[in-house]
Amino acid sequence: METLPTIWFILIAVLWTGYLFLEGFDLGVGMLMKTFARNNAEKRLLLNTVGPVWDGNEVWLLTAGGATFAAFPFWYASLFSTLYVPLVLVLLALIFRAVSFEYRGKVDSVRWRTVWDWALSLGSFVSAFGIGAMLALTTTGLPINANGDRVGGPFSWFTGYALLGGLAIVAFALVHALAFLALKTDGDVRLRARAAVRRWLPLGLAPLAAWVVIVAVQRGNPFSWVLIVVAVAGAVAAWVFNSRDREGVSFAFLGLFLLAGTASLFVSVFPTVLPSTLDPAWDLTVSNASSSPYTLGLMTVVACIGVPLVLAYQAWTYWVFRKRLSTAHLPAAHDFAPAVGKG
């Protein structure tokens, strides 16, 4: 197996795992705007917990997509063309979600806030579901022919695996967000979030666990199963420490569950990057889907410089905004004063 394509397969797996961990809780917070927050003060609190970091978290999505395009252009072309419809919906959802963060607080109006609350909640749900469906199909297969082209109509991708993957990321994001709120807030929101994690963690992690086990049964190896055992241990520890009111430790073990679970997925499918459900001979692999050695070598040099910088500024951001928040920290709601007055 060639070294550079393997390194970049591992790096892309790391990028997707980092995205699911960091963006997972703020996608979940967005969905919880309509299901968990009881009033406008609590909704503003939820927004403020992710306000300083949500756009930085999305860097991982852009980097994962860009790295796939540059390192494995045939993987990128087959995946994104076959999933053109759901990925356009994800893009629109991300746009509405981003705009809602910026616009929600500009006018002190119930109707105005309600519109953007729905935009944020639905945008977060569609984004999480679409990303989960895409990753599930990356590990279970798409109907592509020998040229990597889609066979079938524009919805030939919508299978039981796509539904499972979408539900897996939505459910994980919700539990992850509750664990994050228990760690990041104080007062009644903290207590309710901690209780919700204790109640919903087993059910919320079940779809992702099922996806991981299915892929391990189909394509796995002994190392895949070792990682699954680690993931299960992480989930159990997360529940136990949450029950003992150790929110930080619980959140960390929830991250271990995700890390081990996604690692098992990528270990199971390696060296395949996109299976064909029509014929295994048409699978895309790290060898036949990768860029030239020169391109990968140049990318490796750039990554050695850029990745540490991204990690450093994100770590600094989380450190600066590490304190707990409560509704008492929020100023009264008010209209936004425009920089340019009306003529």
GROMACS .gro file of C-alpha atoms in nm:
model
  343
    1MET     CA    1   0.000   0.000   0.000
    2GLU     CA    2   0.137   0.343  -0.093
    3THR     CA    3   0.241   0.556   0.202
    4LEU     CA    4   0.117   0.905   0.110
    5PRO     CA    5  -0.237   0.799   0.007
    6THR     CA    6  -0.264   0.605   0.334
    7ILE     CA    7  -0.146   0.906   0.535
    8TRP     CA    8  -0.407   1.125   0.368
    9PHE     CA    9  -0.681   0.870   0.423
   10ILE     CA   10  -0.594   0.880   0.795
   11LEU     CA   11  -0.584   1.260   0.795
   12ILE     CA   12  -0.926   1.285   0.628
   13ALA     CA   13  -1.063   1.040   0.888
   14VAL     CA   14  -0.921   1.266   1.161
   15LEU     CA   15  -1.077   1.573   1.001
   16TRP     CA   16  -1.422   1.412   0.984
   17THR     CA   17  -1.392   1.292   1.343
   18GLY     CA   18  -1.288   1.639   1.456
   19TYR     CA   19  -1.581   1.789   1.269
   20LEU     CA   20  -1.833   1.550   1.423
   21PHE     CA   21  -1.696   1.616   1.772
   22LEU     CA   22  -1.677   1.996   1.751
   23GLU     CA   23  -1.967   2.069   1.519
   24GLY     CA   24  -2.172   1.791   1.674
   25PHE     CA   25  -2.252   1.978   1.991
   26ASP     CA   26  -2.326   2.310   1.823
   27LEU     CA   27  -2.552   2.141   1.566
   28GLY     CA   28  -2.723   1.982   1.864
   29VAL     CA   29  -2.753   2.316   2.042
   30GLY     CA   30  -2.920   2.455   1.731
   31MET     CA   31  -3.176   2.174   1.731
   32LEU     CA   32  -3.236   2.218   2.105
   33MET     CA   33  -3.348   2.579   2.047
   34LYS     CA   34  -3.699   2.447   1.974
   35THR     CA   35  -3.704   2.143   2.199
   36PHE     CA   36  -3.509   2.223   2.517
   37ALA     CA   37  -3.501   2.599   2.579
   38ARG     CA   38  -3.814   2.714   2.763
   39ASN     CA   39  -3.801   3.089   2.704
   40ASN     CA   40  -3.609   3.359   2.520
   41ALA     CA   41  -3.352   3.395   2.799
   42GLU     CA   42  -3.262   3.027   2.778
   43LYS     CA   43  -3.247   3.042   2.398
   44ARG     CA   44  -3.004   3.333   2.421
   45LEU     CA   45  -2.802   3.136   2.672
   46LEU     CA   46  -2.779   2.839   2.436
   47LEU     CA   47  -2.666   3.067   2.155
   48ASN     CA   48  -2.400   3.226   2.372
   49THR     CA   49  -2.250   2.891   2.468
   50VAL     CA   50  -2.157   2.822   2.104
   51GLY     CA   51  -2.144   3.181   1.976
   52PRO     CA   52  -1.764   3.220   1.996
   53VAL     CA   53  -1.683   2.879   1.843
   54TRP     CA   54  -1.949   2.760   1.597
   55ASP     CA   55  -1.796   2.919   1.286
   56GLY     CA   56  -1.448   2.791   1.381
   57ASN     CA   57  -1.595   2.442   1.415
   58GLU     CA   58  -1.716   2.454   1.055
   59VAL     CA   59  -1.356   2.496   0.940
   60TRP     CA   60  -1.322   2.121   0.992
   61LEU     CA   61  -1.599   2.053   0.740
   62LEU     CA   62  -1.443   2.280   0.479
   63THR     CA   63  -1.100   2.130   0.538
   64ALA     CA   64  -1.232   1.773   0.517
   65GLY     CA   65  -1.406   1.848   0.187
   66GLY     CA   66  -1.107   2.035   0.048
   67ALA     CA   67  -0.864   1.763   0.152
   68THR     CA   68  -1.082   1.498  -0.013
   69PHE     CA   69  -1.095   1.703  -0.335
   70ALA     CA   70  -0.717   1.750  -0.346
   71ALA     CA   71  -0.597   1.413  -0.216
   72PHE     CA   72  -0.861   1.183  -0.365
   73PRO     CA   73  -1.025   1.361  -0.661
   74PHE     CA   74  -1.202   1.047  -0.789
   75TRP     CA   75  -1.350   0.983  -0.444
   76TYR     CA   76  -1.465   1.345  -0.426
   77ALA     CA   77  -1.612   1.341  -0.779
   78SER     CA   78  -1.809   1.018  -0.733
   79LEU     CA   79  -1.931   1.102  -0.383
   80PHE     CA   80  -2.036   1.461  -0.444
   81SER     CA   81  -2.194   1.399  -0.785
   82THR     CA   82  -2.393   1.099  -0.662
   83LEU     CA   83  -2.506   1.290  -0.351
   84TYR     CA   84  -2.562   1.620  -0.531
   85VAL     CA   85  -2.923   1.660  -0.412
   86PRO     CA   86  -2.869   1.600  -0.037
   87LEU     CA   87  -2.546   1.801  -0.031
   88VAL     CA   88  -2.717   2.102  -0.190
   89LEU     CA   89  -2.979   2.077   0.085
   90VAL     CA   90  -2.701   2.061   0.345
   91LEU     CA   91  -2.538   2.370   0.194
   92LEU     CA   92  -2.866   2.563   0.206
   93ALA     CA   93  -2.924   2.447   0.564
   94LEU     CA   94  -2.578   2.565   0.668
   95ILE     CA   95  -2.644   2.904   0.508
   96PHE     CA   96  -2.975   2.953   0.690
   97ARG     CA   97  -2.813   2.831   1.010
   98ALA     CA   98  -2.525   3.075   0.984
   99VAL     CA   99  -2.752   3.368   0.901
  100SER     CA  100  -2.978   3.287   1.197
  101PHE     CA  101  -2.685   3.320   1.438
  102GLU     CA  102  -2.621   3.672   1.310
  103TYR     CA  103  -2.978   3.794   1.256
  104ARG     CA  104  -3.173   3.654   1.550
  105GLY     CA  105  -3.073   3.923   1.798
  106LYS     CA  106  -3.101   4.222   1.564
  107VAL     CA  107  -3.469   4.297   1.640
  108ASP     CA  108  -3.644   4.263   1.976
  109SER     CA  109  -3.955   4.099   1.831
  110VAL     CA  110  -4.115   3.762   1.912
  111ARG     CA  111  -4.210   3.704   1.548
  112TRP     CA  112  -3.859   3.792   1.427
  113ARG     CA  113  -3.694   3.562   1.680
  114THR     CA  114  -3.935   3.277   1.602
  115VAL     CA  115  -3.846   3.283   1.233
  116TRP     CA  116  -3.474   3.261   1.303
  117ASP     CA  117  -3.519   3.004   1.578
  118TRP     CA  118  -3.683   2.776   1.323
  119ALA     CA  119  -3.410   2.854   1.068
  120LEU     CA  120  -3.143   2.759   1.321
  121SER     CA  121  -3.320   2.447   1.445
  122LEU     CA  122  -3.418   2.309   1.104
  123GLY     CA  123  -3.087   2.415   0.949
  124SER     CA  124  -2.899   2.227   1.219
  125PHE     CA  125  -3.119   1.918   1.177
  126VAL     CA  126  -3.086   1.904   0.797
  127SER     CA  127  -2.710   1.963   0.818
  128ALA     CA  128  -2.659   1.687   1.074
  129PHE     CA  129  -2.885   1.442   0.889
  130GLY     CA  130  -2.726   1.510   0.550
  131ILE     CA  131  -2.369   1.479   0.676
  132GLY     CA  132  -2.457   1.157   0.858
  133ALA     CA  133  -2.621   1.010   0.548
  134MET     CA  134  -2.318   1.099   0.336
  135LEU     CA  135  -2.070   0.942   0.576
  136ALA     CA  136  -2.284   0.631   0.616
  137LEU     CA  137  -2.296   0.582   0.239
  138THR     CA  138  -1.920   0.640   0.220
  139THR     CA  139  -1.875   0.335   0.442
  140THR     CA  140  -2.156   0.114   0.309
  141GLY     CA  141  -2.150   0.197  -0.062
  142LEU     CA  142  -2.317   0.381  -0.347
  143PRO     CA  143  -2.442   0.258  -0.688
  144ILE     CA  144  -2.138   0.364  -0.894
  145ASN     CA  145  -2.011   0.195  -1.209
  146ALA     CA  146  -1.658   0.130  -1.335
  147ASN     CA  147  -1.617   0.501  -1.419
  148GLY     CA  148  -1.732   0.612  -1.075
  149ASP     CA  149  -2.059   0.745  -1.220
  150ARG     CA  150  -2.394   0.707  -1.045
  151VAL     CA  151  -2.628   0.439  -1.175
  152GLY     CA  152  -2.994   0.518  -1.115
  153GLY     CA  153  -3.198   0.831  -1.050
  154PRO     CA  154  -3.116   1.133  -0.832
  155PHE     CA  155  -3.254   0.955  -0.523
  156SER     CA  156  -3.080   0.621  -0.573
  157TRP     CA  157  -2.863   0.712  -0.275
  158PHE     CA  158  -3.159   0.712  -0.033
  159THR     CA  159  -3.129   0.373   0.133
  160GLY     CA  160  -3.174   0.232   0.479
  161TYR     CA  161  -2.805   0.300   0.546
  162ALA     CA  162  -2.849   0.666   0.456
  163LEU     CA  163  -3.143   0.691   0.695
  164LEU     CA  164  -2.947   0.515   0.970
  165GLY     CA  165  -2.644   0.742   0.925
  166GLY     CA  166  -2.857   1.055   0.925
  167LEU     CA  167  -3.041   0.952   1.241
  168ALA     CA  168  -2.713   0.847   1.403
  169ILE     CA  169  -2.553   1.190   1.369
  170VAL     CA  170  -2.873   1.375   1.464
  171ALA     CA  171  -2.918   1.165   1.778
  172PHE     CA  172  -2.551   1.186   1.874
  173ALA     CA  173  -2.550   1.562   1.820
  174LEU     CA  174  -2.846   1.605   2.054
  175VAL     CA  175  -2.686   1.401   2.334
  176HIS     CA  176  -2.350   1.569   2.271
  177ALA     CA  177  -2.515   1.911   2.294
  178LEU     CA  178  -2.686   1.824   2.622
  179ALA     CA  179  -2.353   1.708   2.765
  180PHE     CA  180  -2.194   2.032   2.642
  181LEU     CA  181  -2.467   2.245   2.801
  182ALA     CA  182  -2.426   2.057   3.130
  183LEU     CA  183  -2.057   2.144   3.113
  184LYS     CA  184  -2.088   2.503   2.987
  185THR     CA  185  -2.390   2.644   3.174
  186ASP     CA  186  -2.499   2.695   3.532
  187GLY     CA  187  -2.830   2.700   3.710
  188ASP     CA  188  -3.150   2.535   3.592
  189VAL     CA  189  -3.027   2.474   3.236
  190ARG     CA  190  -2.727   2.285   3.369
  191LEU     CA  191  -2.939   2.064   3.593
  192ARG     CA  192  -3.193   1.986   3.321
  193ALA     CA  193  -2.921   1.914   3.063
  194ARG     CA  194  -2.742   1.679   3.300
  195ALA     CA  195  -3.064   1.493   3.375
  196ALA     CA  196  -3.145   1.471   3.004
  197VAL     CA  197  -2.804   1.318   2.928
  198ARG     CA  198  -2.864   1.054   3.193
  199ARG     CA  199  -3.205   0.974   3.043
  200TRP     CA  200  -3.131   0.990   2.670
  201LEU     CA  201  -2.765   0.886   2.632
  202PRO     CA  202  -2.829   0.512   2.567
  203LEU     CA  203  -3.101   0.581   2.310
  204GLY     CA  204  -2.910   0.869   2.150
  205LEU     CA  205  -2.595   0.664   2.093
  206ALA     CA  206  -2.773   0.349   1.972
  207PRO     CA  207  -2.805   0.445   1.598
  208LEU     CA  208  -2.437   0.536   1.572
  209ALA     CA  209  -2.341   0.216   1.752
  210ALA     CA  210  -2.560   0.014   1.514
  211TRP     CA  211  -2.398   0.178   1.209
  212VAL     CA  212  -2.048   0.102   1.341
  213VAL     CA  213  -2.134  -0.262   1.417
  214ILE     CA  214  -2.297  -0.316   1.076
  215VAL     CA  215  -1.987  -0.190   0.894
  216ALA     CA  216  -1.761  -0.401   1.117
  217VAL     CA  217  -1.968  -0.712   1.038
  218GLN     CA  218  -1.955  -0.640   0.664
  219ARG     CA  219  -1.595  -0.528   0.626
  220GLY     CA  220  -1.427  -0.526   0.964
  221ASN     CA  221  -1.117  -0.685   1.112
  222PRO     CA  222  -1.004  -0.762   1.468
  223PHE     CA  223  -0.882  -0.405   1.522
  224SER     CA  224  -1.228  -0.274   1.427
  225TRP     CA  225  -1.382  -0.481   1.704
  226VAL     CA  226  -1.123  -0.368   1.958
  227LEU     CA  227  -1.221  -0.009   1.878
  228ILE     CA  228  -1.588  -0.097   1.920
  229VAL     CA  229  -1.515  -0.232   2.268
  230VAL     CA  230  -1.337   0.096   2.349
  231ALA     CA  231  -1.636   0.293   2.217
  232VAL     CA  232  -1.879   0.095   2.432
  233ALA     CA  233  -1.657   0.151   2.735
  234GLY     CA  234  -1.654   0.523   2.659
  235ALA     CA  235  -2.034   0.536   2.637
  236VAL     CA  236  -2.076   0.350   2.967
  237ALA     CA  237  -1.821   0.574   3.139
  238ALA     CA  238  -1.992   0.886   3.002
  239TRP     CA  239  -2.322   0.776   3.154
  240VAL     CA  240  -2.166   0.679   3.487
  241PHE     CA  241  -1.974   1.004   3.532
  242ASN     CA  242  -2.277   1.207   3.430
  243SER     CA  243  -2.473   1.027   3.702
  244ARG     CA  244  -2.203   1.136   3.947
  245ASP     CA  245  -2.232   1.501   3.832
  246ARG     CA  246  -1.887   1.494   3.668
  247GLU     CA  247  -1.986   1.683   3.353
  248GLY     CA  248  -1.633   1.740   3.221
  249VAL     CA  249  -1.528   1.376   3.252
  250SER     CA  250  -1.860   1.263   3.104
  251PHE     CA  251  -1.814   1.494   2.805
  252ALA     CA  252  -1.461   1.361   2.751
  253PHE     CA  253  -1.577   0.998   2.753
  254LEU     CA  254  -1.854   1.085   2.511
  255GLY     CA  255  -1.577   1.214   2.285
  256LEU     CA  256  -1.393   0.884   2.331
  257PHE     CA  257  -1.705   0.700   2.215
  258LEU     CA  258  -1.714   0.909   1.898
  259LEU     CA  259  -1.340   0.881   1.836
  260ALA     CA  260  -1.330   0.504   1.875
  261GLY     CA  261  -1.654   0.458   1.678
  262THR     CA  262  -1.548   0.663   1.377
  263ALA     CA  263  -1.201   0.508   1.389
  264SER     CA  264  -1.364   0.166   1.370
  265LEU     CA  265  -1.560   0.275   1.062
  266PHE     CA  266  -1.254   0.395   0.875
  267VAL     CA  267  -1.042   0.098   0.985
  268SER     CA  268  -1.315  -0.139   0.867
  269VAL     CA  269  -1.339   0.003   0.515
  270PHE     CA  270  -0.967   0.068   0.456
  271PRO     CA  271  -0.825   0.064   0.190
  272THR     CA  272  -1.163   0.131   0.024
  273VAL     CA  273  -1.270   0.496   0.022
  274LEU     CA  274  -1.605   0.445  -0.156
  275PRO     CA  275  -1.754   0.099  -0.207
  276SER     CA  276  -1.964   0.021  -0.514
  277THR     CA  277  -2.289  -0.160  -0.439
  278LEU     CA  278  -2.299  -0.283  -0.799
  279ASP     CA  279  -1.966  -0.465  -0.818
  280PRO     CA  280  -1.679  -0.482  -0.564
  281ALA     CA  281  -1.437  -0.459  -0.856
  282TRP     CA  282  -1.555  -0.100  -0.904
  283ASP     CA  283  -1.471   0.009  -0.549
  284LEU     CA  284  -1.265   0.324  -0.518
  285THR     CA  285  -0.955   0.271  -0.302
  286VAL     CA  286  -0.673   0.481  -0.163
  287SER     CA  287  -0.466   0.366  -0.460
  288ASN     CA  288  -0.696   0.415  -0.759
  289ALA     CA  289  -0.869   0.731  -0.630
  290SER     CA  290  -0.568   0.934  -0.511
  291SER     CA  291  -0.380   1.225  -0.663
  292SER     CA  292  -0.025   1.204  -0.789
  293PRO     CA  293   0.264   1.155  -0.543
  294TYR     CA  294   0.384   1.510  -0.617
  295THR     CA  295   0.044   1.658  -0.524
  296LEU     CA  296   0.020   1.453  -0.207
  297GLY     CA  297   0.375   1.542  -0.109
  298LEU     CA  298   0.312   1.913  -0.152
  299MET     CA  299  -0.014   1.886   0.043
  300THR     CA  300   0.166   1.708   0.324
  301VAL     CA  301   0.409   1.999   0.361
  302VAL     CA  302   0.123   2.251   0.368
  303ALA     CA  303  -0.072   2.037   0.618
  304CYS     CA  304   0.228   2.018   0.851
  305ILE     CA  305   0.218   2.397   0.869
  306GLY     CA  306  -0.154   2.466   0.856
  307VAL     CA  307  -0.302   2.195   1.080
  308PRO     CA  308  -0.103   2.293   1.393
  309LEU     CA  309  -0.209   2.656   1.341
  310VAL     CA  310  -0.576   2.558   1.320
  311LEU     CA  311  -0.546   2.343   1.632
  312ALA     CA  312  -0.365   2.623   1.817
  313TYR     CA  313  -0.618   2.898   1.745
  314GLN     CA  314  -0.914   2.672   1.821
  315ALA     CA  315  -0.758   2.560   2.149
  316TRP     CA  316  -0.694   2.925   2.238
  317THR     CA  317  -1.056   3.016   2.157
  318TYR     CA  318  -1.197   2.741   2.377
  319TRP     CA  319  -0.961   2.840   2.657
  320VAL     CA  320  -1.061   3.207   2.644
  321PHE     CA  321  -1.434   3.121   2.650
  322ARG     CA  322  -1.407   2.837   2.901
  323LYS     CA  323  -1.622   2.987   3.179
  324ARG     CA  324  -1.973   2.869   3.259
  325LEU     CA  325  -2.265   3.090   3.158
  326SER     CA  326  -2.609   3.147   3.305
  327THR     CA  327  -2.907   3.363   3.214
  328ALA     CA  328  -2.790   3.612   3.479
  329HIS     CA  329  -2.488   3.695   3.261
  330LEU     CA  330  -2.703   3.813   2.970
  331PRO     CA  331  -2.802   4.178   2.923
  332ALA     CA  332  -3.164   4.264   2.851
  333ALA     CA  333  -3.281   4.205   2.495
  334HIS     CA  334  -3.289   4.518   2.279
  335ASP     CA  335  -3.309   4.626   1.915
  336PHE     CA  336  -2.988   4.651   1.716
  337ALA     CA  337  -2.888   5.008   1.629
  338PRO     CA  338  -2.781   5.026   1.261
  339ALA     CA  339  -2.444   5.180   1.182
  340VAL     CA  340  -2.602   5.391   0.905
  341GLY     CA  341  -2.916   5.585   0.991
  342LYS     CA  342  -3.218   5.605   0.767
  343GLY     CA  343  -3.225   5.895   0.525
   0.00000   0.00000   0.00000
